[in-house]
mmCIF file with all atom_site columns, C-alpha atoms in Angstrom:
data_model
loop_
_atom_site.group_PDB
_atom_site.id
_atom_site.type_symbol
_atom_site.label_atom_id
_atom_site.label_alt_id
_atom_site.label_comp_id
_atom_site.label_asym_id
_atom_site.label_entity_id
_atom_site.label_seq_id
_atom_site.pdbx_PDB_ins_code
_atom_site.Cartn_x
_atom_site.Cartn_y
_atom_site.Cartn_z
_atom_site.occupancy
_atom_site.B_iso_or_equiv
_atom_site.pdbx_formal_charge
_atom_site.auth_seq_id
_atom_site.auth_comp_id
_atom_site.auth_asym_id
_atom_site.auth_atom_id
_atom_site.pdbx_PDB_model_num
ATOM 1   C CA . TYR A 1 1   ? -92.389 10.925 -57.888 1.00 60.00 ? 1305 TYR A CA 1
ATOM 2   C CA . LEU A 1 2   ? -89.205 13.037 -58.421 1.00 59.00 ? 1306 LEU A CA 1
ATOM 3   C CA . LEU A 1 3   ? -87.065 9.860  -58.232 1.00 63.00 ? 1307 LEU A CA 1
ATOM 4   C CA . ALA A 1 4   ? -89.284 7.990  -60.650 1.00 59.00 ? 1308 ALA A CA 1
ATOM 5   C CA . SER A 1 5   ? -89.186 10.904 -63.044 1.00 64.00 ? 1309 SER A CA 1
ATOM 6   C CA . GLY A 1 6   ? -85.398 10.925 -63.176 1.00 67.00 ? 1310 GLY A CA 1
ATOM 7   C CA . GLN A 1 7   ? -84.765 13.814 -60.705 1.00 70.00 ? 1311 GLN A CA 1
ATOM 8   C CA . PRO A 1 8   ? -82.722 12.140 -57.933 1.00 72.00 ? 1312 PRO A CA 1
ATOM 9   C CA . THR A 1 9   ? -81.070 15.479 -56.964 1.00 79.00 ? 1313 THR A CA 1
ATOM 10  C CA . ASP A 1 10  ? -84.455 17.077 -56.367 1.00 77.00 ? 1314 ASP A CA 1
ATOM 11  C CA . ALA A 1 11  ? -85.712 14.061 -54.553 1.00 79.00 ? 1315 ALA A CA 1
ATOM 12  C CA . ARG A 1 12  ? -82.701 14.062 -52.234 1.00 80.00 ? 1316 ARG A CA 1
ATOM 13  C CA . GLU A 1 13  ? -83.109 17.842 -51.579 1.00 84.00 ? 1317 GLU A CA 1
ATOM 14  C CA . LEU A 1 14  ? -86.732 17.381 -50.722 1.00 80.00 ? 1318 LEU A CA 1
ATOM 15  C CA . LEU A 1 15  ? -86.038 14.488 -48.362 1.00 86.00 ? 1319 LEU A CA 1
ATOM 16  C CA . LEU A 1 16  ? -83.140 16.366 -46.828 1.00 83.00 ? 1320 LEU A CA 1
ATOM 17  C CA . ALA A 1 17  ? -85.463 19.327 -46.054 1.00 84.00 ? 1321 ALA A CA 1
ATOM 18  C CA . ALA A 1 18  ? -87.892 16.950 -44.388 1.00 85.00 ? 1322 ALA A CA 1
ATOM 19  C CA . ALA A 1 19  ? -85.108 15.380 -42.381 1.00 85.00 ? 1323 ALA A CA 1
ATOM 20  C CA . GLN A 1 20  ? -83.901 18.758 -41.240 1.00 85.00 ? 1324 GLN A CA 1
ATOM 21  C CA . GLU A 1 21  ? -87.389 19.461 -39.973 1.00 84.00 ? 1325 GLU A CA 1
ATOM 22  C CA . ARG A 1 22  ? -87.438 16.073 -38.257 1.00 84.00 ? 1326 ARG A CA 1
ATOM 23  C CA . ASN A 1 23  ? -90.402 15.130 -40.398 1.00 81.00 ? 1327 ASN A CA 1
ATOM 24  C CA . LEU A 1 24  ? -89.226 12.009 -42.184 1.00 83.00 ? 1328 LEU A CA 1
ATOM 25  C CA . SER A 1 25  ? -90.665 8.537  -42.107 1.00 87.00 ? 1329 SER A CA 1
ATOM 26  C CA . PRO A 1 26  ? -88.332 5.531  -41.689 1.00 88.00 ? 1330 PRO A CA 1
ATOM 27  C CA . ARG A 1 27  ? -88.929 4.559  -45.389 1.00 87.00 ? 1331 ARG A CA 1
ATOM 28  C CA . ALA A 1 28  ? -88.125 8.091  -46.557 1.00 88.00 ? 1332 ALA A CA 1
ATOM 29  C CA . GLU A 1 29  ? -85.033 8.136  -44.283 1.00 89.00 ? 1333 GLU A CA 1
ATOM 30  C CA . ARG A 1 30  ? -83.786 4.923  -45.959 1.00 88.00 ? 1334 ARG A CA 1
ATOM 31  C CA . LEU A 1 31  ? -84.372 6.521  -49.407 1.00 86.00 ? 1335 LEU A CA 1
ATOM 32  C CA . LEU A 1 32  ? -82.529 9.673  -48.434 1.00 89.00 ? 1336 LEU A CA 1
ATOM 33  C CA . VAL A 1 33  ? -79.586 7.613  -47.239 1.00 91.00 ? 1337 VAL A CA 1
ATOM 34  C CA . GLU A 1 34  ? -79.509 5.582  -50.470 1.00 90.00 ? 1338 GLU A CA 1
ATOM 35  C CA . LEU A 1 35  ? -79.727 8.730  -52.565 1.00 90.00 ? 1339 LEU A CA 1
ATOM 36  C CA . ALA A 1 36  ? -76.877 10.419 -50.586 1.00 92.00 ? 1340 ALA A CA 1
ATOM 37  C CA . LEU A 1 37  ? -74.689 7.303  -50.843 1.00 94.00 ? 1341 LEU A CA 1
ATOM 38  C CA . ASP A 1 38  ? -75.262 7.085  -54.606 1.00 92.00 ? 1342 ASP A CA 1
ATOM 39  C CA . THR A 1 39  ? -74.576 10.762 -55.049 1.00 92.00 ? 1343 THR A CA 1
ATOM 40  C CA . ALA A 1 40  ? -71.439 10.608 -53.024 1.00 94.00 ? 1344 ALA A CA 1
ATOM 41  C CA . GLN A 1 41  ? -70.292 7.561  -54.972 1.00 94.00 ? 1345 GLN A CA 1
ATOM 42  C CA . ALA A 1 42  ? -70.720 9.338  -58.225 1.00 93.00 ? 1346 ALA A CA 1
ATOM 43  C CA . GLU A 1 43  ? -68.819 12.337 -56.933 1.00 94.00 ? 1347 GLU A CA 1
ATOM 44  C CA . SER A 1 44  ? -66.081 10.179 -55.613 1.00 93.00 ? 1348 SER A CA 1
ATOM 45  C CA . ASP A 1 45  ? -65.816 8.337  -58.961 1.00 93.00 ? 1349 ASP A CA 1
ATOM 46  C CA . ALA A 1 46  ? -65.417 11.706 -60.587 1.00 93.00 ? 1350 ALA A CA 1
ATOM 47  C CA . GLY A 1 47  ? -62.641 12.670 -58.191 1.00 91.00 ? 1351 GLY A CA 1
ATOM 48  C CA . GLN A 1 48  ? -64.877 15.216 -56.472 1.00 94.00 ? 1352 GLN A CA 1
ATOM 49  C CA . PHE A 1 49  ? -64.112 14.091 -52.938 1.00 94.00 ? 1353 PHE A CA 1
ATOM 50  C CA . ASP A 1 50  ? -64.826 17.347 -51.237 1.00 93.00 ? 1354 ASP A CA 1
ATOM 51  C CA . ASP A 1 51  ? -68.289 17.455 -52.802 1.00 94.00 ? 1355 ASP A CA 1
ATOM 52  C CA . ALA A 1 52  ? -68.889 13.840 -51.719 1.00 95.00 ? 1356 ALA A CA 1
ATOM 53  C CA . VAL A 1 53  ? -67.810 14.567 -48.186 1.00 95.00 ? 1357 VAL A CA 1
ATOM 54  C CA . ALA A 1 54  ? -70.065 17.689 -48.164 1.00 94.00 ? 1358 ALA A CA 1
ATOM 55  C CA . THR A 1 55  ? -73.063 15.704 -49.479 1.00 93.00 ? 1359 THR A CA 1
ATOM 56  C CA . LEU A 1 56  ? -72.642 13.064 -46.769 1.00 95.00 ? 1360 LEU A CA 1
ATOM 57  C CA . ALA A 1 57  ? -71.963 15.614 -43.998 1.00 94.00 ? 1361 ALA A CA 1
ATOM 58  C CA . GLU A 1 58  ? -75.148 17.483 -44.881 1.00 92.00 ? 1362 GLU A CA 1
ATOM 59  C CA . VAL A 1 59  ? -77.289 14.375 -44.683 1.00 93.00 ? 1363 VAL A CA 1
ATOM 60  C CA . SER A 1 60  ? -75.556 13.119 -41.548 1.00 93.00 ? 1364 SER A CA 1
ATOM 61  C CA . ASP A 1 61  ? -76.252 16.431 -39.803 1.00 91.00 ? 1365 ASP A CA 1
ATOM 62  C CA . ALA A 1 62  ? -79.948 16.093 -40.596 1.00 90.00 ? 1366 ALA A CA 1
ATOM 63  C CA . LEU A 1 63  ? -80.384 12.565 -39.339 1.00 90.00 ? 1367 LEU A CA 1
ATOM 64  C CA . ASP A 1 64  ? -80.948 11.535 -35.755 1.00 87.00 ? 1368 ASP A CA 1
ATOM 65  C CA . PRO A 1 65  ? -78.251 9.155  -34.334 1.00 87.00 ? 1369 PRO A CA 1
ATOM 66  C CA . GLY A 1 66  ? -78.840 5.571  -35.410 1.00 89.00 ? 1370 GLY A CA 1
ATOM 67  C CA . THR A 1 67  ? -78.082 3.065  -38.071 1.00 88.00 ? 1371 THR A CA 1
ATOM 68  C CA . SER A 1 68  ? -78.751 5.377  -41.002 1.00 91.00 ? 1372 SER A CA 1
ATOM 69  C CA . ARG A 1 69  ? -76.510 8.129  -39.702 1.00 92.00 ? 1373 ARG A CA 1
ATOM 70  C CA . ALA A 1 70  ? -73.806 5.570  -38.987 1.00 93.00 ? 1374 ALA A CA 1
ATOM 71  C CA . ARG A 1 71  ? -73.906 4.312  -42.549 1.00 93.00 ? 1375 ARG A CA 1
ATOM 72  C CA . ILE A 1 72  ? -73.512 7.877  -43.846 1.00 95.00 ? 1376 ILE A CA 1
ATOM 73  C CA . ASP A 1 73  ? -70.642 8.549  -41.390 1.00 95.00 ? 1377 ASP A CA 1
ATOM 74  C CA . VAL A 1 74  ? -68.744 5.341  -42.349 1.00 94.00 ? 1378 VAL A CA 1
ATOM 75  C CA . ARG A 1 75  ? -68.990 6.224  -45.990 1.00 95.00 ? 1379 ARG A CA 1
ATOM 76  C CA . ARG A 1 76  ? -67.894 9.807  -45.272 1.00 95.00 ? 1380 ARG A CA 1
ATOM 77  C CA . THR A 1 77  ? -64.881 8.601  -43.487 1.00 95.00 ? 1381 THR A CA 1
ATOM 78  C CA . ARG A 1 78  ? -63.985 6.316  -46.402 1.00 95.00 ? 1382 ARG A CA 1
ATOM 79  C CA . VAL A 1 79  ? -64.349 9.132  -48.934 1.00 96.00 ? 1383 VAL A CA 1
ATOM 80  C CA . GLU A 1 80  ? -62.034 11.301 -46.690 1.00 96.00 ? 1384 GLU A CA 1
ATOM 81  C CA . VAL A 1 81  ? -59.538 8.489  -46.634 1.00 96.00 ? 1385 VAL A CA 1
ATOM 82  C CA . GLN A 1 82  ? -59.716 8.042  -50.434 1.00 95.00 ? 1386 GLN A CA 1
ATOM 83  C CA . SER A 1 83  ? -59.184 11.813 -50.865 1.00 95.00 ? 1387 SER A CA 1
ATOM 84  C CA . LEU A 1 84  ? -56.087 11.692 -48.600 1.00 96.00 ? 1388 LEU A CA 1
ATOM 85  C CA . LEU A 1 85  ? -54.727 8.719  -50.553 1.00 97.00 ? 1389 LEU A CA 1
ATOM 86  C CA . ARG A 1 86  ? -55.124 10.461 -53.815 1.00 95.00 ? 1390 ARG A CA 1
ATOM 87  C CA . ARG A 1 87  ? -53.351 13.560 -52.454 1.00 96.00 ? 1391 ARG A CA 1
ATOM 88  C CA . ALA A 1 88  ? -50.537 11.252 -51.087 1.00 97.00 ? 1392 ALA A CA 1
ATOM 89  C CA . GLU A 1 89  ? -50.141 9.736  -54.454 1.00 97.00 ? 1393 GLU A CA 1
ATOM 90  C CA . GLY A 1 90  ? -49.801 13.176 -55.961 1.00 97.00 ? 1394 GLY A CA 1
ATOM 91  C CA . PHE A 1 91  ? -47.016 14.089 -53.482 1.00 97.00 ? 1395 PHE A CA 1
ATOM 92  C CA . ARG A 1 92  ? -45.380 10.724 -54.170 1.00 97.00 ? 1396 ARG A CA 1
ATOM 93  C CA . GLU A 1 93  ? -45.402 11.374 -57.986 1.00 97.00 ? 1397 GLU A CA 1
ATOM 94  C CA . ARG A 1 94  ? -43.572 14.738 -57.212 1.00 97.00 ? 1398 ARG A CA 1
ATOM 95  C CA . ASP A 1 95  ? -41.134 12.821 -55.097 1.00 94.00 ? 1399 ASP A CA 1
ATOM 96  C CA . LEU A 1 96  ? -42.284 14.525 -51.853 1.00 95.00 ? 1400 LEU A CA 1
ATOM 97  C CA . LEU A 1 97  ? -42.167 11.453 -49.691 1.00 94.00 ? 1401 LEU A CA 1
ATOM 98  C CA . TYR A 1 98  ? -42.440 13.075 -46.317 1.00 92.00 ? 1402 TYR A CA 1
ATOM 99  C CA . GLU A 1 99  ? -45.662 14.855 -47.310 1.00 95.00 ? 1403 GLU A CA 1
ATOM 100 C CA . ALA A 1 100 ? -46.983 11.677 -48.998 1.00 97.00 ? 1404 ALA A CA 1
ATOM 101 C CA . TYR A 1 101 ? -46.288 9.573  -45.956 1.00 96.00 ? 1405 TYR A CA 1
ATOM 102 C CA . ALA A 1 102 ? -47.953 12.067 -43.613 1.00 95.00 ? 1406 ALA A CA 1
ATOM 103 C CA . LEU A 1 103 ? -51.182 11.960 -45.620 1.00 97.00 ? 1407 LEU A CA 1
ATOM 104 C CA . ALA A 1 104 ? -51.014 8.145  -45.885 1.00 96.00 ? 1408 ALA A CA 1
ATOM 105 C CA . GLU A 1 105 ? -50.562 7.933  -42.081 1.00 95.00 ? 1409 GLU A CA 1
ATOM 106 C CA . GLU A 1 106 ? -53.548 10.249 -41.632 1.00 96.00 ? 1410 GLU A CA 1
ATOM 107 C CA . ALA A 1 107 ? -55.584 8.073  -43.878 1.00 97.00 ? 1411 ALA A CA 1
ATOM 108 C CA . GLY A 1 108 ? -54.537 4.979  -42.029 1.00 95.00 ? 1412 GLY A CA 1
ATOM 109 C CA . SER A 1 109 ? -55.499 6.524  -38.695 1.00 95.00 ? 1413 SER A CA 1
ATOM 110 C CA . LEU A 1 110 ? -58.933 7.398  -39.957 1.00 95.00 ? 1414 LEU A CA 1
ATOM 111 C CA . ASP A 1 111 ? -59.621 3.946  -41.307 1.00 95.00 ? 1415 ASP A CA 1
ATOM 112 C CA . PRO A 1 112 ? -57.100 1.360  -40.126 1.00 94.00 ? 1416 PRO A CA 1
ATOM 113 C CA . ASP A 1 113 ? -59.007 -1.454 -41.759 1.00 93.00 ? 1417 ASP A CA 1
ATOM 114 C CA . TYR A 1 114 ? -58.885 -0.018 -45.247 1.00 95.00 ? 1418 TYR A CA 1
ATOM 115 C CA . ALA A 1 115 ? -56.343 -2.104 -47.086 1.00 96.00 ? 1419 ALA A CA 1
ATOM 116 C CA . PRO A 1 116 ? -55.306 0.476  -49.705 1.00 96.00 ? 1420 PRO A CA 1
ATOM 117 C CA . ALA A 1 117 ? -54.471 2.983  -46.929 1.00 96.00 ? 1421 ALA A CA 1
ATOM 118 C CA . VAL A 1 118 ? -52.404 0.340  -45.034 1.00 95.00 ? 1422 VAL A CA 1
ATOM 119 C CA . ALA A 1 119 ? -50.630 -0.697 -48.217 1.00 97.00 ? 1423 ALA A CA 1
ATOM 120 C CA . LEU A 1 120 ? -49.747 2.854  -49.354 1.00 97.00 ? 1424 LEU A CA 1
ATOM 121 C CA . GLN A 1 121 ? -48.561 3.688  -45.862 1.00 95.00 ? 1425 GLN A CA 1
ATOM 122 C CA . GLY A 1 122 ? -46.282 0.661  -45.817 1.00 95.00 ? 1426 GLY A CA 1
ATOM 123 C CA . GLU A 1 123 ? -44.867 1.386  -49.317 1.00 97.00 ? 1427 GLU A CA 1
ATOM 124 C CA . LEU A 1 124 ? -44.159 4.969  -48.489 1.00 97.00 ? 1428 LEU A CA 1
ATOM 125 C CA . ARG A 1 125 ? -42.599 4.104  -45.136 1.00 95.00 ? 1429 ARG A CA 1
ATOM 126 C CA . GLU A 1 126 ? -40.357 1.635  -47.019 1.00 96.00 ? 1430 GLU A CA 1
ATOM 127 C CA . GLU A 1 127 ? -39.410 4.250  -49.646 1.00 96.00 ? 1431 GLU A CA 1
ATOM 128 C CA . LEU A 1 128 ? -38.642 6.876  -46.945 1.00 94.00 ? 1432 LEU A CA 1
ATOM 129 C CA . VAL A 1 129 ? -36.535 4.571  -44.869 1.00 95.00 ? 1433 VAL A CA 1
ATOM 130 C CA . GLU A 1 130 ? -34.614 3.209  -47.726 1.00 95.00 ? 1434 GLU A CA 1
ATOM 131 C CA . ARG A 1 131 ? -33.910 6.617  -49.412 1.00 94.00 ? 1435 ARG A CA 1
ATOM 132 C CA . HIS A 1 132 ? -33.056 8.578  -46.233 1.00 94.00 ? 1436 HIS A CA 1
ATOM 133 C CA . HIS A 1 133 ? -31.291 5.899  -44.330 1.00 96.00 ? 1437 HIS A CA 1
ATOM 134 C CA . ASP A 1 134 ? -29.171 5.252  -47.482 1.00 96.00 ? 1438 ASP A CA 1
ATOM 135 C CA . ARG A 1 135 ? -28.418 8.991  -47.827 1.00 96.00 ? 1439 ARG A CA 1
ATOM 136 C CA . ALA A 1 136 ? -27.421 9.151  -44.138 1.00 97.00 ? 1440 ALA A CA 1
ATOM 137 C CA . LEU A 1 137 ? -25.172 6.134  -44.496 1.00 97.00 ? 1441 LEU A CA 1
ATOM 138 C CA . ARG A 1 138 ? -23.457 7.657  -47.503 1.00 97.00 ? 1442 ARG A CA 1
ATOM 139 C CA . ALA A 1 139 ? -22.766 10.810 -45.549 1.00 97.00 ? 1443 ALA A CA 1
ATOM 140 C CA . TRP A 1 140 ? -21.540 8.767  -42.586 1.00 95.00 ? 1444 TRP A CA 1
ATOM 141 C CA . ARG A 1 141 ? -19.064 6.892  -44.792 1.00 95.00 ? 1445 ARG A CA 1
ATOM 142 C CA . ALA A 1 142 ? -17.933 10.152 -46.419 1.00 96.00 ? 1446 ALA A CA 1
ATOM 143 C CA . ARG A 1 143 ? -17.309 11.525 -42.836 1.00 93.00 ? 1447 ARG A CA 1
ATOM 144 C CA . ASP A 1 144 ? -19.997 14.175 -43.250 1.00 95.00 ? 1448 ASP A CA 1
ATOM 145 C CA . ILE A 1 145 ? -21.293 13.664 -39.742 1.00 94.00 ? 1449 ILE A CA 1
ATOM 146 C CA . ASP A 1 146 ? -23.539 16.734 -39.727 1.00 94.00 ? 1450 ASP A CA 1
ATOM 147 C CA . VAL A 1 147 ? -25.450 15.619 -42.856 1.00 96.00 ? 1451 VAL A CA 1
ATOM 148 C CA . ALA A 1 148 ? -25.737 12.103 -41.485 1.00 96.00 ? 1452 ALA A CA 1
ATOM 149 C CA . ILE A 1 149 ? -27.080 13.301 -38.167 1.00 96.00 ? 1453 ILE A CA 1
ATOM 150 C CA . ARG A 1 150 ? -29.512 15.753 -39.813 1.00 96.00 ? 1454 ARG A CA 1
ATOM 151 C CA . THR A 1 151 ? -30.712 13.022 -42.222 1.00 96.00 ? 1455 THR A CA 1
ATOM 152 C CA . TRP A 1 152 ? -31.294 10.398 -39.427 1.00 96.00 ? 1456 TRP A CA 1
ATOM 153 C CA . ARG A 1 153 ? -33.079 12.955 -37.235 1.00 96.00 ? 1457 ARG A CA 1
ATOM 154 C CA . GLU A 1 154 ? -35.400 13.892 -40.163 1.00 94.00 ? 1458 GLU A CA 1
ATOM 155 C CA . LEU A 1 155 ? -36.067 10.215 -40.769 1.00 94.00 ? 1459 LEU A CA 1
ATOM 156 C CA . LEU A 1 156 ? -36.783 9.511  -37.137 1.00 95.00 ? 1460 LEU A CA 1
ATOM 157 C CA . ASP A 1 157 ? -39.105 12.534 -36.882 1.00 94.00 ? 1461 ASP A CA 1
ATOM 158 C CA . VAL A 1 158 ? -41.332 10.786 -39.444 1.00 91.00 ? 1462 VAL A CA 1
ATOM 159 C CA . VAL A 1 159 ? -40.631 7.052  -38.713 1.00 93.00 ? 1463 VAL A CA 1
ATOM 160 C CA . PRO A 1 160 ? -39.630 7.041  -35.031 1.00 94.00 ? 1464 PRO A CA 1
ATOM 161 C CA . ASP A 1 161 ? -39.614 3.220  -34.790 1.00 93.00 ? 1465 ASP A CA 1
ATOM 162 C CA . PHE A 1 162 ? -36.832 2.693  -37.347 1.00 95.00 ? 1466 PHE A CA 1
ATOM 163 C CA . GLU A 1 163 ? -34.208 1.360  -34.917 1.00 96.00 ? 1467 GLU A CA 1
ATOM 164 C CA . PRO A 1 164 ? -31.196 1.195  -37.257 1.00 96.00 ? 1468 PRO A CA 1
ATOM 165 C CA . ALA A 1 165 ? -31.378 4.942  -37.727 1.00 96.00 ? 1469 ALA A CA 1
ATOM 166 C CA . ARG A 1 166 ? -31.691 5.439  -33.974 1.00 96.00 ? 1470 ARG A CA 1
ATOM 167 C CA . VAL A 1 167 ? -28.516 3.322  -33.411 1.00 96.00 ? 1471 VAL A CA 1
ATOM 168 C CA . TYR A 1 168 ? -26.504 5.077  -36.142 1.00 96.00 ? 1472 TYR A CA 1
ATOM 169 C CA . LEU A 1 169 ? -27.710 8.497  -34.933 1.00 96.00 ? 1473 LEU A CA 1
ATOM 170 C CA . ASP A 1 170 ? -26.519 7.706  -31.423 1.00 96.00 ? 1474 ASP A CA 1
ATOM 171 C CA . ARG A 1 171 ? -23.043 6.657  -32.777 1.00 95.00 ? 1475 ARG A CA 1
ATOM 172 C CA . ALA A 1 172 ? -22.825 9.832  -34.992 1.00 95.00 ? 1476 ALA A CA 1
ATOM 173 C CA . GLU A 1 173 ? -23.758 12.113 -32.067 1.00 95.00 ? 1477 GLU A CA 1
ATOM 174 C CA . ARG A 1 174 ? -21.266 10.389 -29.717 1.00 94.00 ? 1478 ARG A CA 1
ATOM 175 C CA . LEU A 1 175 ? -18.543 10.796 -32.378 1.00 92.00 ? 1479 LEU A CA 1
ATOM 176 C CA . ARG A 1 176 ? -19.337 14.424 -32.825 1.00 91.00 ? 1480 ARG A CA 1
ATOM 177 C CA . THR A 1 177 ? -19.167 14.953 -29.104 1.00 91.00 ? 1481 THR A CA 1
ATOM 178 C CA . ARG A 1 178 ? -15.781 13.233 -28.929 1.00 90.00 ? 1482 ARG A CA 1
ATOM 179 C CA . LEU A 1 179 ? -14.502 15.355 -31.797 1.00 85.00 ? 1483 LEU A CA 1
ATOM 180 C CA . GLY A 1 180 ? -15.735 18.457 -29.851 1.00 80.00 ? 1484 GLY A CA 1
ATOM 181 C CA . GLU A 1 181 ? -17.985 19.722 -32.635 1.00 62.00 ? 1485 GLU A CA 1
ATOM 182 C CA . PRO A 1 182 ? -21.117 21.676 -31.611 1.00 62.00 ? 1486 PRO A CA 1
ATOM 183 C CA . ASP A 1 183 ? -24.687 20.375 -32.335 1.00 57.00 ? 1487 ASP A CA 1
#
């Protein structure tokens, strides 16, 4: 009745209360899940990711393990990933690439099959590597070994598998040792 009369929030709250009391029919459970997913989608579309996650978490906690709960949990993870990606883009816009990349990596680890997360992580990795490796190379060529070493170390802390930085860092550290300069 509540849903038919245009009160989906009240309908969801009533179904949620029944679910929390473990007094919900399978049909009512499916309706609760659909209402929660619809509400979370509207909240996500409005950029209210924390509200969407809270909506889904509340319903997930009220459901017994099973297909319905799994649907809610999958959607909650996706909303969390979308929130992380939006925050990463914000850092990127402010030119804070390390912070942006960390959030994109977290998003990718939560949902490794979500193409936008994989794409943003790759783009940010490329930007980080290009910018910081170039900065380190410029310092190296200018014989500013300490700046080059520091920059390569910072880069490798974030992107440990970037082999050219590792090679150049090793060379720079060996040169500094031969020159007798402290770390």
